Short mmCIF file of C-alpha atoms in Angstrom, two decimals:
data_model
loop_
_atom_site.label_atom_id
_atom_site.label_comp_id
_atom_site.label_asym_id
_atom_site.label_seq_id
_atom_site.Cartn_x
_atom_site.Cartn_y
_atom_site.Cartn_z
CA MET A 30 -22.35 -8.03 11.44
CA PRO A 31 -25.58 -7.12 13.23
CA ASN A 32 -25.77 -7.59 16.96
CA THR A 33 -27.84 -10.75 17.47
CA MET A 34 -27.80 -10.88 21.26
CA LYS A 35 -31.00 -11.73 23.11
CA TYR A 36 -33.60 -9.06 22.49
CA PRO A 37 -36.59 -11.25 21.58
CA GLY A 38 -39.23 -9.14 23.28
CA ARG A 39 -39.03 -6.30 25.72
CA VAL A 40 -35.46 -5.15 26.05
CA GLU A 41 -33.22 -5.41 29.06
CA LYS A 42 -31.88 -2.44 30.97
CA GLY A 43 -29.20 -0.63 29.06
CA LYS A 44 -25.87 0.82 30.03
CA LYS A 45 -25.67 3.83 32.34
CA GLY A 46 -29.38 3.70 33.16
CA LEU A 47 -30.57 4.86 29.75
CA ALA A 48 -34.22 4.61 28.83
CA MET A 49 -35.00 1.65 26.61
CA LEU A 50 -36.59 1.48 23.17
CA ASP A 51 -39.34 -1.09 22.58
CA ILE A 52 -41.73 0.13 19.88
CA ALA A 53 -43.75 -0.74 16.80
CA VAL A 54 -42.73 0.68 13.42
CA ASP A 55 -45.66 1.20 11.04
CA LEU A 56 -44.69 -0.02 7.55
CA LEU A 57 -48.19 -0.64 6.18
CA TRP A 58 -47.88 2.36 3.82
CA LEU A 59 -44.95 0.83 1.94
CA ARG A 60 -45.81 -0.66 -1.45
CA PRO A 61 -42.51 -2.14 -2.69
CA LYS A 62 -41.08 -0.27 -5.68
CA LYS A 63 -44.12 2.02 -5.76
CA VAL A 64 -43.42 4.83 -3.28
CA GLY A 65 -40.11 6.20 -4.53
CA GLY A 66 -37.65 7.82 -2.13
CA THR A 67 -39.58 7.01 1.04
CA GLU A 68 -38.87 3.31 0.50
CA PHE A 69 -35.13 3.91 0.13
CA TYR A 70 -35.25 6.13 3.22
CA ILE A 71 -36.84 3.59 5.56
CA ARG A 72 -34.77 0.67 4.32
CA ASN A 73 -31.57 2.70 4.75
CA LEU A 74 -32.69 3.61 8.28
CA LEU A 75 -33.52 0.03 9.24
CA ASP A 76 -30.19 -1.13 7.82
CA GLY A 77 -28.54 1.48 10.03
CA PHE A 78 -30.37 0.18 13.10
CA LEU A 79 -28.95 -3.28 12.42
CA ARG A 80 -25.48 -1.81 12.83
CA LEU A 81 -26.23 -0.16 16.19
CA GLU A 82 -24.87 -1.87 19.30
CA GLU A 83 -27.52 -0.40 21.56
CA PRO A 84 -30.27 -2.70 22.87
CA PHE A 85 -33.74 -2.18 21.40
CA HIS A 86 -36.71 -4.07 20.05
CA LEU A 87 -38.57 -3.02 16.91
CA SER A 88 -41.83 -4.70 15.96
CA LEU A 89 -42.18 -4.03 12.24
CA MET A 90 -45.90 -3.76 11.48
CA VAL A 91 -46.17 -5.19 7.97
CA SER A 92 -48.87 -6.02 5.44
CA ARG A 93 -49.70 -9.20 3.58
CA ASP A 94 -48.08 -7.88 0.40
CA ASN A 95 -44.92 -6.30 1.80
CA LYS A 96 -43.97 -8.57 4.72
CA GLU A 97 -41.54 -10.77 2.78
CA THR A 98 -39.45 -7.74 1.80
CA PHE A 99 -38.81 -7.14 5.52
CA ARG A 100 -38.34 -10.77 6.58
CA HIS A 101 -34.54 -10.63 6.47
CA TYR A 102 -34.45 -8.03 9.27
CA THR A 103 -35.60 -10.69 11.72
CA GLN A 104 -32.18 -12.35 11.50
CA ASP A 105 -31.35 -9.75 14.15
CA LYS A 106 -33.15 -10.83 17.33
CA ARG A 107 -33.87 -7.19 18.15
CA ILE A 108 -36.34 -7.03 15.25
CA SER A 109 -39.54 -8.99 14.73
CA LEU A 110 -42.44 -8.81 12.28
CA LEU A 111 -45.89 -7.79 13.45
CA GLU A 112 -48.03 -9.21 10.66
CA THR A 113 -51.46 -7.77 9.82
CA GLU A 114 -54.16 -8.71 7.31
CA VAL A 115 -53.83 -5.32 5.63
CA VAL A 116 -53.08 -5.25 1.88
CA SER A 117 -50.92 -2.19 1.20
CA ALA A 118 -51.92 -2.10 -2.46
CA ASN A 119 -55.52 -1.54 -1.31
CA ILE A 120 -54.88 2.05 -0.28
CA ALA A 121 -58.44 2.87 0.80
CA GLY A 122 -58.65 -0.29 2.89
CA ARG A 123 -55.27 0.38 4.46
CA ILE A 124 -56.26 3.93 5.41
CA LEU A 125 -59.52 2.78 7.02
CA TRP A 126 -57.67 0.11 9.00
CA ASN A 127 -55.05 2.68 9.98
CA PHE A 128 -57.71 5.14 11.15
CA PHE A 129 -60.00 2.79 13.06
CA CYS A 130 -58.27 -0.52 13.82
CA GLN A 131 -54.57 0.13 14.34
CA ASN A 132 -54.74 1.33 17.96
CA ARG A 133 -56.75 -1.71 19.07
CA PHE A 134 -54.41 -4.03 17.15
CA LEU A 135 -51.37 -2.59 18.96
CA ARG A 136 -52.98 -2.47 22.41
CA LYS A 137 -54.04 -6.13 22.18
CA ARG A 138 -50.38 -7.00 21.69
CA GLY A 139 -49.23 -4.88 24.60
CA ILE A 140 -47.68 -2.18 22.40
CA ARG A 141 -48.31 1.44 23.38
CA LYS A 142 -45.59 3.24 21.40
CA CYS A 143 -45.28 3.52 17.66
CA PHE A 144 -42.96 5.20 15.17
CA ILE A 145 -44.49 6.03 11.79
CA PRO A 146 -41.84 6.97 9.18
CA VAL A 147 -44.40 8.93 7.14
CA TYR A 148 -47.29 11.32 7.86
CA CYS A 149 -50.23 8.85 8.00
CA ARG A 150 -51.59 7.89 11.42
CA PRO A 151 -54.82 6.90 13.24
CA LEU A 152 -57.52 9.48 13.86
CA PHE A 153 -56.95 9.30 17.63
CA ASN A 154 -54.08 8.15 19.82
CA GLY A 155 -56.28 5.55 21.53
CA GLY A 156 -53.77 4.84 24.26
CA VAL A 157 -50.80 4.69 21.85
CA THR A 158 -48.05 7.33 21.67
CA TYR A 159 -46.93 8.24 18.15
CA VAL A 160 -43.91 9.86 16.55
CA ASN A 161 -44.31 10.74 12.85
CA VAL A 162 -42.00 11.80 10.03
CA ILE A 163 -43.12 14.48 7.59
CA HIS A 164 -41.25 14.34 4.29
CA ASP A 165 -42.99 17.32 2.68
CA LEU A 166 -46.31 19.14 2.40
CA GLN A 167 -46.55 18.59 -1.33
CA ALA A 168 -50.35 18.51 -1.62
CA ALA A 169 -50.55 21.83 0.22
CA HIS A 170 -48.20 23.52 -2.26
CA TYR A 171 -49.42 21.80 -5.43
CA PRO A 172 -53.08 20.89 -4.91
CA GLY A 173 -53.59 20.85 -8.67
CA TYR A 174 -51.38 17.76 -8.92
CA HIS A 175 -53.61 15.69 -6.64
CA PRO A 176 -57.24 14.55 -6.64
CA PHE A 177 -59.43 16.06 -3.96
CA HIS A 178 -59.47 12.94 -1.77
CA GLU A 179 -55.66 12.84 -1.61
CA ILE A 180 -55.50 16.51 -0.62
CA ALA A 181 -58.15 16.06 2.06
CA TYR A 182 -56.44 12.96 3.47
CA SER A 183 -53.00 14.56 3.49
CA ARG A 184 -54.19 17.73 5.20
CA LEU A 185 -56.12 15.76 7.81
CA CYS A 186 -53.07 13.62 8.61
CA TRP A 187 -50.74 16.63 8.82
CA TRP A 188 -53.17 18.30 11.22
CA LEU A 189 -53.36 15.11 13.30
CA ASP A 190 -49.56 14.84 13.30
CA ALA A 191 -49.23 18.43 14.50
CA HIS A 192 -51.83 18.11 17.26
CA PHE A 193 -51.80 14.46 18.42
CA SER A 194 -48.37 12.98 17.70
CA LYS A 195 -45.91 13.42 20.55
CA HIS A 196 -43.08 14.50 18.26
CA LEU A 197 -42.38 15.10 14.59
CA VAL A 198 -39.28 14.58 12.47
CA ALA A 199 -38.70 16.72 9.38
CA ILE A 200 -36.24 15.48 6.76
CA SER A 201 -34.79 18.94 6.05
CA ASP A 202 -34.77 22.36 7.67
CA TRP A 203 -36.89 23.57 4.77
CA VAL A 204 -39.60 21.03 5.61
CA ARG A 205 -39.31 21.83 9.33
CA ASP A 206 -39.89 25.53 8.69
CA ASP A 207 -42.74 24.78 6.29
CA VAL A 208 -44.53 22.61 8.88
CA ARG A 209 -43.98 25.20 11.60
CA GLU A 210 -45.48 27.93 9.46
CA LYS A 211 -48.49 26.05 8.14
CA TYR A 212 -49.45 24.08 11.25
CA HIS A 213 -48.09 26.37 14.00
CA VAL A 214 -45.93 23.60 15.44
CA LYS A 215 -43.73 24.72 18.30
CA GLY A 216 -40.00 24.51 17.70
CA GLU A 217 -39.37 21.95 20.43
CA LYS A 218 -41.92 19.53 18.92
CA ILE A 219 -40.16 19.06 15.58
CA THR A 220 -36.61 17.90 14.88
CA THR A 221 -34.69 17.89 11.60
CA ILE A 222 -32.92 14.64 10.75
CA TYR A 223 -31.59 14.23 7.22
CA ASN A 224 -32.26 11.07 5.27
CA PRO A 225 -29.49 8.47 5.56
CA ILE A 226 -27.94 7.86 2.15
CA THR A 227 -25.94 4.79 1.31
CA VAL A 228 -24.59 3.74 -2.03
CA ASP A 229 -22.41 0.69 -2.46
CA GLN A 230 -19.73 1.85 -4.88
CA GLU A 231 -18.90 -1.78 -5.60
CA GLU A 232 -22.50 -2.54 -6.60
CA VAL A 233 -22.22 -1.33 -10.18
CA ALA A 234 -23.56 -3.15 -13.22
CA SER A 235 -21.50 -3.70 -16.34
CA PHE A 236 -21.66 -0.50 -18.36
CA GLU A 237 -21.01 -2.41 -21.55
CA ARG A 238 -24.32 -4.20 -21.10
CA LEU A 239 -26.13 -0.94 -20.31
CA ALA A 240 -24.50 0.81 -23.26
CA GLU A 241 -25.99 -1.80 -25.55
CA LYS A 242 -29.34 -1.78 -23.77
CA TYR A 243 -29.81 2.01 -23.84
CA HIS A 244 -27.57 2.97 -26.79
CA VAL A 245 -25.30 5.24 -24.75
CA THR A 246 -21.57 5.82 -24.34
CA LYS A 247 -19.56 6.78 -21.29
CA LYS A 248 -20.03 10.50 -20.53
CA GLY A 249 -22.18 10.68 -23.64
CA PHE A 250 -25.57 11.01 -21.96
CA TYR A 251 -27.44 12.77 -19.16
CA TYR A 252 -29.29 10.96 -16.40
CA THR A 253 -32.07 11.68 -13.93
CA VAL A 254 -34.00 9.68 -11.35
CA ALA A 255 -37.51 10.79 -10.48
CA GLN A 256 -41.05 9.65 -9.99
CA LEU A 257 -43.04 10.46 -13.11
CA ILE A 258 -45.25 13.14 -11.57
CA PRO A 259 -45.75 16.80 -12.58
CA HIS A 260 -43.63 18.67 -10.03
CA LYS A 261 -40.56 16.67 -11.04
CA ASN A 262 -40.61 18.92 -14.15
CA LEU A 263 -39.35 16.22 -16.49
CA ASP A 264 -41.11 17.75 -19.48
CA THR A 265 -38.62 20.64 -19.30
CA LEU A 266 -35.74 18.20 -19.76
CA ILE A 267 -37.51 16.73 -22.77
CA ALA A 268 -37.73 20.25 -24.20
CA VAL A 269 -34.01 20.71 -23.46
CA MET A 270 -33.18 17.58 -25.45
CA GLU A 271 -35.33 18.83 -28.32
CA ARG A 272 -33.50 22.16 -28.36
CA ILE A 273 -30.08 20.46 -28.30
CA LYS A 274 -31.15 18.29 -31.22
CA GLU A 275 -32.52 21.25 -33.20
CA THR A 276 -29.55 23.56 -32.66
CA GLY A 277 -26.76 21.02 -32.88
CA ALA A 278 -25.35 22.30 -29.57
CA GLU A 279 -22.10 20.62 -28.59
CA LEU A 280 -23.76 18.64 -25.85
CA PRO A 281 -24.88 15.01 -25.65
CA CYS A 282 -28.38 14.64 -27.04
CA LYS A 283 -29.27 11.61 -24.95
CA LEU A 284 -31.26 11.50 -21.70
CA LEU A 285 -32.17 8.51 -19.55
CA ILE A 286 -34.97 8.91 -17.00
CA SER A 287 -35.32 6.25 -14.30
CA GLY A 288 -38.15 6.07 -11.82
CA VAL A 289 -41.32 4.41 -10.70
CA ASN A 290 -44.40 5.07 -12.74
CA GLY A 291 -46.55 8.09 -12.04
CA GLU A 292 -49.50 9.95 -13.45
CA SER A 293 -47.27 11.81 -15.94
CA ARG A 294 -45.90 8.74 -17.70
CA GLU A 295 -48.38 8.78 -20.58
CA LYS A 296 -47.97 12.54 -20.98
CA LEU A 297 -44.18 12.21 -21.12
CA GLU A 298 -44.32 9.33 -23.58
CA LYS A 299 -46.63 11.39 -25.78
CA GLN A 300 -44.26 14.37 -25.68
CA ILE A 301 -41.33 12.16 -26.62
CA ARG A 302 -43.23 10.76 -29.62
CA GLU A 303 -44.61 14.11 -30.79
CA ARG A 304 -41.18 15.75 -30.61
CA GLY A 305 -39.54 12.86 -32.44
CA LEU A 306 -37.20 12.10 -29.53
CA GLU A 307 -37.63 8.33 -29.28
CA ARG A 308 -33.88 7.86 -29.84
CA GLU A 309 -32.85 10.78 -27.62
CA VAL A 310 -34.99 10.25 -24.50
CA THR A 311 -35.53 6.87 -22.80
CA LEU A 312 -37.81 6.13 -19.86
CA THR A 313 -36.10 3.17 -18.22
CA GLY A 314 -38.77 2.48 -15.62
CA PHE A 315 -37.62 1.14 -12.25
CA VAL A 316 -33.97 0.05 -12.20
CA GLU A 317 -32.12 -2.00 -9.60
CA ASN A 318 -29.38 -0.31 -7.58
CA ALA A 319 -26.49 -1.77 -9.59
CA GLU A 320 -27.88 -0.43 -12.85
CA ARG A 321 -28.74 2.95 -11.34
CA ASN A 322 -25.25 3.24 -9.84
CA ALA A 323 -23.58 2.51 -13.18
CA LEU A 324 -25.70 5.22 -14.82
CA TYR A 325 -24.84 7.66 -12.02
CA ARG A 326 -21.14 6.98 -12.52
CA HIS A 327 -20.96 7.14 -16.31
CA CYS A 328 -23.35 9.96 -17.24
CA LEU A 329 -21.87 13.33 -18.17
CA ALA A 330 -24.02 15.08 -15.56
CA PHE A 331 -26.98 14.27 -13.36
CA LEU A 332 -29.94 16.57 -14.05
CA PHE A 333 -32.49 17.28 -11.32
CA PRO A 334 -35.27 19.56 -12.62
CA SER A 335 -37.69 19.11 -9.70
CA VAL A 336 -39.48 22.22 -8.47
CA PHE A 337 -40.50 20.74 -5.12
CA GLU A 338 -38.62 18.38 -2.80
CA GLY A 339 -38.65 17.64 0.90
CA PHE A 340 -35.13 16.27 0.63
CA GLY A 341 -34.05 14.91 -2.75
CA MET A 342 -31.74 11.91 -2.41
CA PRO A 343 -30.73 11.30 -6.07
CA PRO A 344 -28.47 14.39 -6.48
CA ILE A 345 -26.46 13.38 -3.42
CA GLU A 346 -26.24 9.78 -4.60
CA ALA A 347 -24.93 11.00 -7.95
CA MET A 348 -22.33 13.21 -6.25
CA LEU A 349 -21.17 10.23 -4.18
CA PHE A 350 -20.22 8.65 -7.52
CA GLY A 351 -18.26 11.77 -8.47
CA THR A 352 -20.81 13.06 -10.95
CA VAL A 353 -21.56 16.74 -11.42
CA VAL A 354 -25.15 17.71 -10.61
CA ILE A 355 -27.24 20.39 -12.30
CA ALA A 356 -30.43 21.14 -10.36
CA THR A 357 -33.01 23.79 -9.65
CA ASP A 358 -32.61 26.12 -6.69
CA ARG A 359 -36.12 25.43 -5.38
CA THR A 360 -37.24 24.38 -1.88
CA CYS A 361 -34.66 22.26 0.00
CA ILE A 362 -32.41 21.39 -2.95
CA PRO A 363 -29.64 23.97 -2.29
CA GLU A 364 -29.73 23.05 1.43
CA VAL A 365 -29.26 19.31 1.04
CA THR A 366 -26.70 19.65 -1.77
CA GLN A 367 -24.80 22.14 0.44
CA LYS A 368 -24.88 24.70 -2.40
CA LYS A 369 -22.22 22.61 -4.17
CA ALA A 370 -24.29 21.66 -7.22
CA ASN A 371 -24.94 23.84 -10.28
CA TYR A 372 -28.28 25.62 -10.08
CA VAL A 373 -30.84 26.78 -12.60
CA LYS A 374 -32.83 29.73 -11.24
CA ASP A 375 -35.80 29.36 -13.59
CA PRO A 376 -36.62 25.63 -13.67
CA TYR A 377 -38.69 26.03 -16.85
CA ASP A 378 -36.18 28.06 -18.89
CA VAL A 379 -34.74 25.75 -21.56
CA GLU A 380 -32.03 28.22 -22.57
CA GLU A 381 -30.81 28.62 -19.00
CA TRP A 382 -30.58 24.85 -18.63
CA ILE A 383 -28.44 24.64 -21.74
CA ARG A 384 -26.18 27.50 -20.59
CA VAL A 385 -25.51 25.78 -17.26
CA MET A 386 -25.04 22.39 -18.95
CA LYS A 387 -22.35 23.85 -21.21
CA ASN A 388 -20.04 24.83 -18.36
CA PRO A 389 -20.90 23.16 -15.03
CA ALA A 390 -18.56 23.54 -12.06
CA ASP A 391 -17.29 20.52 -10.17
CA ARG A 392 -17.39 21.27 -6.41
CA ILE A 393 -17.93 17.72 -5.21
CA ALA A 394 -14.66 17.74 -3.27
CA GLU A 395 -16.16 20.44 -1.02
CA MET A 396 -19.12 18.25 0.00
CA ASP A 397 -19.40 17.02 3.58
CA PHE A 398 -20.92 13.62 2.95
CA SER A 399 -20.87 12.79 6.66
CA GLN A 400 -24.13 14.75 6.92
CA TYR A 401 -25.86 11.78 5.27
CA ASP A 402 -23.93 9.04 7.09
CA GLN A 403 -26.15 6.06 7.82
CA MET A 404 -24.74 5.31 11.27
CA LYS A 405 -24.70 8.93 12.39
CA LEU A 406 -28.31 9.49 11.37
CA SER A 407 -29.56 6.11 12.60
CA ARG A 408 -28.12 6.95 16.00
CA LYS A 409 -29.86 10.33 15.89
CA TYR A 410 -33.15 8.54 15.25
CA TYR A 411 -32.40 6.05 18.02
CA GLU A 412 -31.65 8.78 20.53
CA LEU A 413 -34.72 10.80 19.54
CA LEU A 414 -37.01 7.76 19.76
CA VAL A 415 -35.55 6.77 23.11
CA GLY A 416 -36.19 10.31 24.34
CA GLN A 417 -39.76 10.41 23.03
CA LEU A 418 -40.88 6.77 23.24
CA GLY A 419 -38.36 4.94 25.43
CA GLN A 420 -39.68 3.63 28.73
CA ALA A 421 -37.89 4.89 31.81
CA GLU A 422 -35.32 2.57 33.38
CA ALA A 423 -37.50 2.17 36.45
CA ASP A 424 -40.25 0.68 34.25
CA ALA A 425 -37.98 -1.53 32.19
CA ILE A 426 -38.21 -5.30 32.52
CA PRO A 427 -35.08 -6.42 34.41
#
């Protein structure tokens, strides 16, 4: 049960004279079920904070169209909602408010410290101290996948993070090193903290229902979870299914792809139709956790063809359900899977994918899943935020 002791506003002095944490958390960027892994990341982190015994107060800065999805956190008196008139779905409007209005909004409410779990931030500090999280520098590596305005905005925010935010969190060592190299960030200004990963192994939908819905059998299909965008490399998996179908390889010729929509959806649907794979490849769209977990558990292997990730939560979630993972060896993927998955060296080589799929190794028992433990990582965030944003005990309200 969460600690619901009295932390309605500024927190009381803590044990052993520790600095106290009383901050805003910017959640205006979150469009429910639209931003992929970053949504799972922040909700897992907030859930972890509920389980902490330490005193703190988080003011969750929410928008008109996402506030109800955070309302339940206020059952813990250490968390309150800081409601704005921002509409998260209006991205341009949200960015302008973020740039030019956010500092004044916080100062008027007596808040001078803010944690932003993504890279976006105001143009200037304006009397507010910020800590940001950088999940990846995707637009810098793959500018062709983004319109010019997205590239310009991302690069501006990364530069602002590097030069104006007090501290940065990277979600993997690979991201940390990438940020250091491209923005000349000093080592002491950036800390790696892995994403907390939680899967409820009891929250599993009936496979019989899913088998009928998707026309699959236990261990008779492959599964992947990804946003439908180019660097996820899903078109290679479609080509793999086509080759299996053509050659009669002794492998399942069924692939389910779950994920929020992206710019590649129409392209993928067209490929599926043109290759005659309507029965072999299914785009499920967004699925709830129970359905996703059942598909993790009962697929023959989880395929992760992405060529660029800042972390990559789905392979680890699949391994938590005891499912073998076949992935690329690009960016952070070998790091976060502890080199215990099966790796394809050329992400675009259909024949190599099939060779690895024919004889994957199961090294899940060698995984140290404590590296993704929600409580361990939530406490790391707490301690970092106390160190960077916590007010000294002498300044705390007694």
